[in-house]
mmCIF file of C-alpha atoms in Angstrom:
data_model
loop_
_atom_site.group_PDB
_atom_site.id
_atom_site.type_symbol
_atom_site.label_atom_id
_atom_site.label_comp_id
_atom_site.label_asym_id
_atom_site.label_seq_id
_atom_site.Cartn_x
_atom_site.Cartn_y
_atom_site.Cartn_z
ATOM 1 C CA LEU A 1 -11.851 0.169 12.978
ATOM 2 C CA ASN A 2 -11.398 -2.347 10.886
ATOM 3 C CA GLN A 3 -15.291 -1.632 9.033
ATOM 4 C CA GLU A 4 -13.877 2.153 8.735
ATOM 5 C CA MET A 5 -10.272 0.827 6.795
ATOM 6 C CA MET A 6 -12.554 -1.119 4.914
ATOM 7 C CA ASN A 7 -14.763 1.926 3.892
ATOM 8 C CA LEU A 8 -11.223 3.523 2.615
ATOM 9 C CA TYR A 9 -10.549 0.260 0.810
ATOM 10 C CA LYS A 10 -13.523 1.232 -1.165
ATOM 11 C CA ARG A 11 -13.784 4.529 -1.339
ATOM 12 C CA GLU A 12 -9.901 4.873 -2.625
ATOM 13 C CA LYS A 13 -10.796 1.638 -5.108
ATOM 14 C CA VAL A 14 -7.912 -0.291 -3.352
ATOM 15 C CA ASN A 15 -7.784 -4.428 -2.870
ATOM 16 C CA PRO A 16 -6.327 -5.386 0.379
ATOM 17 C CA LEU A 17 -4.797 -8.347 -0.794
ATOM 18 C CA GLY A 18 -3.184 -6.713 -4.375
ATOM 19 C CA GLY A 19 0.355 -7.660 -3.192
ATOM 20 C CA CYS A 20 -0.649 -11.016 -1.730
ATOM 21 C CA LEU A 21 -3.069 -12.108 -3.773
ATOM 22 C CA PRO A 22 -0.820 -12.970 -7.070
ATOM 23 C CA MET A 23 1.872 -14.423 -5.116
ATOM 24 C CA LEU A 24 -1.370 -17.300 -3.728
ATOM 25 C CA LEU A 25 -2.832 -17.895 -7.415
ATOM 26 C CA GLN A 26 0.750 -19.143 -8.108
ATOM 27 C CA MET A 27 1.918 -21.294 -5.736
ATOM 28 C CA PRO A 28 0.080 -24.335 -7.089
ATOM 29 C CA ILE A 29 2.015 -24.007 -9.741
ATOM 30 C CA TRP A 30 5.362 -23.300 -7.924
ATOM 31 C CA ILE A 31 4.436 -26.701 -6.059
ATOM 32 C CA ALA A 32 2.760 -28.940 -9.625
ATOM 33 C CA LEU A 33 5.854 -27.409 -11.224
ATOM 34 C CA TYR A 34 8.569 -28.171 -8.351
ATOM 35 C CA ARG A 35 7.445 -31.590 -8.421
ATOM 36 C CA THR A 36 7.325 -32.435 -12.637
ATOM 37 C CA ILE A 37 11.323 -31.383 -12.302
ATOM 38 C CA TYR A 38 11.565 -33.476 -9.218
ATOM 39 C CA SER A 39 10.252 -36.528 -10.962
ATOM 40 C CA SER A 40 11.364 -35.647 -14.108
ATOM 41 C CA ALA A 41 13.683 -38.151 -15.928
ATOM 42 C CA GLU A 42 13.979 -35.804 -18.520
ATOM 43 C CA LEU A 43 15.428 -32.921 -17.096
ATOM 44 C CA TYR A 44 18.400 -34.746 -15.065
ATOM 45 C CA GLN A 45 21.297 -33.734 -15.929
ATOM 46 C CA ALA A 46 19.909 -31.004 -18.250
ATOM 47 C CA PRO A 47 22.206 -28.287 -18.809
ATOM 48 C CA MET A 48 20.403 -25.170 -19.883
ATOM 49 C CA GLY A 49 23.710 -22.986 -20.186
ATOM 50 C CA LEU A 50 26.314 -21.044 -18.198
ATOM 51 C CA TRP A 51 27.231 -21.997 -14.718
ATOM 52 C CA ILE A 52 23.578 -24.001 -14.505
ATOM 53 C CA HIS A 53 24.394 -28.095 -15.526
ATOM 54 C CA ASP A 54 20.946 -29.334 -13.475
ATOM 55 C CA LEU A 55 17.791 -28.119 -13.735
ATOM 56 C CA SER A 56 16.616 -30.302 -11.194
ATOM 57 C CA ALA A 57 19.527 -28.941 -8.885
ATOM 58 C CA PRO A 58 20.251 -25.855 -6.969
ATOM 59 C CA ASP A 59 21.786 -23.152 -8.199
ATOM 60 C CA PRO A 60 25.697 -24.368 -7.070
ATOM 61 C CA PHE A 61 26.421 -20.450 -6.825
ATOM 62 C CA PHE A 62 23.459 -18.928 -5.990
ATOM 63 C CA VAL A 63 23.145 -16.302 -8.490
ATOM 64 C CA MET A 64 19.712 -16.621 -9.190
ATOM 65 C CA PRO A 65 18.443 -17.197 -5.188
ATOM 66 C CA LEU A 66 20.091 -13.319 -5.036
ATOM 67 C CA LEU A 67 18.839 -12.491 -8.161
ATOM 68 C CA LEU A 68 15.505 -13.467 -7.637
ATOM 69 C CA GLY A 69 15.680 -11.410 -4.194
ATOM 70 C CA GLY A 70 17.140 -8.467 -5.377
ATOM 71 C CA LEU A 71 14.416 -8.336 -8.375
ATOM 72 C CA MET A 72 11.557 -8.482 -5.666
ATOM 73 C CA PHE A 73 13.189 -6.339 -3.251
ATOM 74 C CA LEU A 74 12.560 -3.128 -6.128
ATOM 75 C CA GLN A 75 9.504 -4.710 -6.999
ATOM 76 C CA GLN A 76 8.406 -3.836 -3.126
ATOM 77 C CA LYS A 77 10.090 -0.491 -3.620
ATOM 78 C CA MET A 78 7.702 -0.154 -7.055
ATOM 79 C CA THR A 79 4.252 -1.259 -5.207
ATOM 80 C CA PRO A 80 3.026 1.799 -3.800
ATOM 81 C CA THR A 81 1.894 0.610 -0.216
ATOM 82 C CA ALA A 82 -1.956 1.011 1.383
ATOM 83 C CA THR A 83 -1.028 -0.957 4.819
ATOM 84 C CA ASP A 84 0.473 1.168 8.141
ATOM 85 C CA SER A 85 5.253 1.578 7.826
ATOM 86 C CA GLN A 86 5.555 -0.940 10.036
ATOM 87 C CA GLN A 87 3.917 -3.534 7.650
ATOM 88 C CA ALA A 88 5.096 -2.148 4.738
ATOM 89 C CA LYS A 89 9.082 -2.375 6.101
ATOM 90 C CA MET A 90 7.779 -6.197 6.680
ATOM 91 C CA MET A 91 6.772 -6.889 3.437
ATOM 92 C CA LEU A 92 10.052 -4.657 1.718
ATOM 93 C CA TYR A 93 12.423 -6.231 3.492
ATOM 94 C CA LEU A 94 10.864 -9.744 5.257
ATOM 95 C CA MET A 95 9.440 -10.915 2.305
ATOM 96 C CA PRO A 96 12.505 -11.298 -0.424
ATOM 97 C CA VAL A 97 14.443 -12.613 2.415
ATOM 98 C CA MET A 98 12.179 -15.082 3.265
ATOM 99 C CA PHE A 99 12.037 -15.802 -0.763
ATOM 100 C CA THR A 100 15.785 -15.443 -1.285
ATOM 101 C CA VAL A 101 15.948 -18.340 1.469
ATOM 102 C CA PHE A 102 13.626 -20.771 0.409
ATOM 103 C CA MET A 103 14.963 -20.319 -2.701
ATOM 104 C CA LEU A 104 18.481 -21.502 -2.207
ATOM 105 C CA PHE A 105 17.666 -25.092 -2.165
ATOM 106 C CA LEU A 106 15.161 -25.613 -4.413
ATOM 107 C CA PRO A 107 15.852 -26.725 -7.863
ATOM 108 C CA ALA A 108 17.637 -24.600 -10.478
ATOM 109 C CA GLY A 109 14.381 -24.589 -12.767
ATOM 110 C CA LEU A 110 12.230 -23.457 -10.053
ATOM 111 C CA ASN A 111 14.348 -20.489 -9.300
ATOM 112 C CA LEU A 112 14.494 -19.528 -13.227
ATOM 113 C CA TYR A 113 10.864 -19.986 -13.429
ATOM 114 C CA ILE A 114 10.106 -17.804 -10.447
ATOM 115 C CA LEU A 115 13.166 -15.457 -11.553
ATOM 116 C CA VAL A 116 11.794 -15.150 -14.845
ATOM 117 C CA ASN A 117 8.107 -14.346 -14.061
ATOM 118 C CA THR A 118 9.698 -11.598 -11.169
ATOM 119 C CA MET A 119 11.663 -9.923 -14.080
ATOM 120 C CA LEU A 120 7.699 -10.058 -16.394
ATOM 121 C CA SER A 121 6.310 -8.731 -13.460
ATOM 122 C CA LEU A 122 8.468 -5.716 -12.903
ATOM 123 C CA LEU A 123 8.846 -4.279 -16.111
ATOM 124 C CA GLN A 124 5.162 -4.748 -16.464
ATOM 125 C CA GLN A 125 4.579 -2.586 -13.617
ATOM 126 C CA TYR A 126 7.689 -0.090 -14.784
ATOM 127 C CA TYR A 127 5.391 0.160 -17.564
ATOM 128 C CA LEU A 128 2.121 0.837 -16.374
ATOM 129 C CA LYS A 129 4.097 3.017 -14.023
ATOM 130 C CA ARG A 130 5.700 5.433 -16.563
ATOM 131 C CA LYS A 131 2.257 5.095 -18.417
ATOM 132 C CA PHE A 132 -0.318 6.349 -15.955
ATOM 133 C CA THR A 133 1.534 8.908 -13.519
ATOM 134 C CA ALA A 134 0.656 12.426 -13.986
ATOM 135 C CA PRO A 135 3.102 14.590 -16.054
ATOM 136 C CA ALA A 136 4.934 17.435 -13.840
ATOM 137 C CA LEU A 137 3.572 20.616 -13.759
ATOM 138 C CA PRO A 138 5.660 23.046 -14.946
ATOM 139 C CA ALA A 139 7.253 25.908 -12.328
ATOM 140 C CA ALA A 140 5.085 29.109 -11.762
ATOM 141 C CA ARG A 141 6.931 32.048 -12.998
ATOM 142 C CA GLY A 142 7.347 35.276 -11.821
ATOM 143 C CA ALA A 143 5.925 34.518 -8.294
#
């Protein structure tokens, strides 16, 4: 069954790690940024604006983590799935909720970085989906 699944991936040119691999590649950057934010004296109590008065402290009103969770849900909704429906549902609901919970207690600077990165990824995905979607065929007349 797994061999047939891999043959299907090859035949349809689908990368089985397409959804998770980009996030895994970013993990070292996130860890380094997390450590930098916590150890940098320049970022301690550095105001960013609006409600964020310290980039090294968690978001006091949880705006960015909740926004990140919503954008990640939207991104998962836009991503075509090559997996079974049960796994697709898990990725659709579990990943955004898990990231939201993780981000509730991490520094606002890291939250901001991941939020902006997710926004840019979402815009890129929307642009590519719109650019490469086949135009709808006109309805048949006089049928």
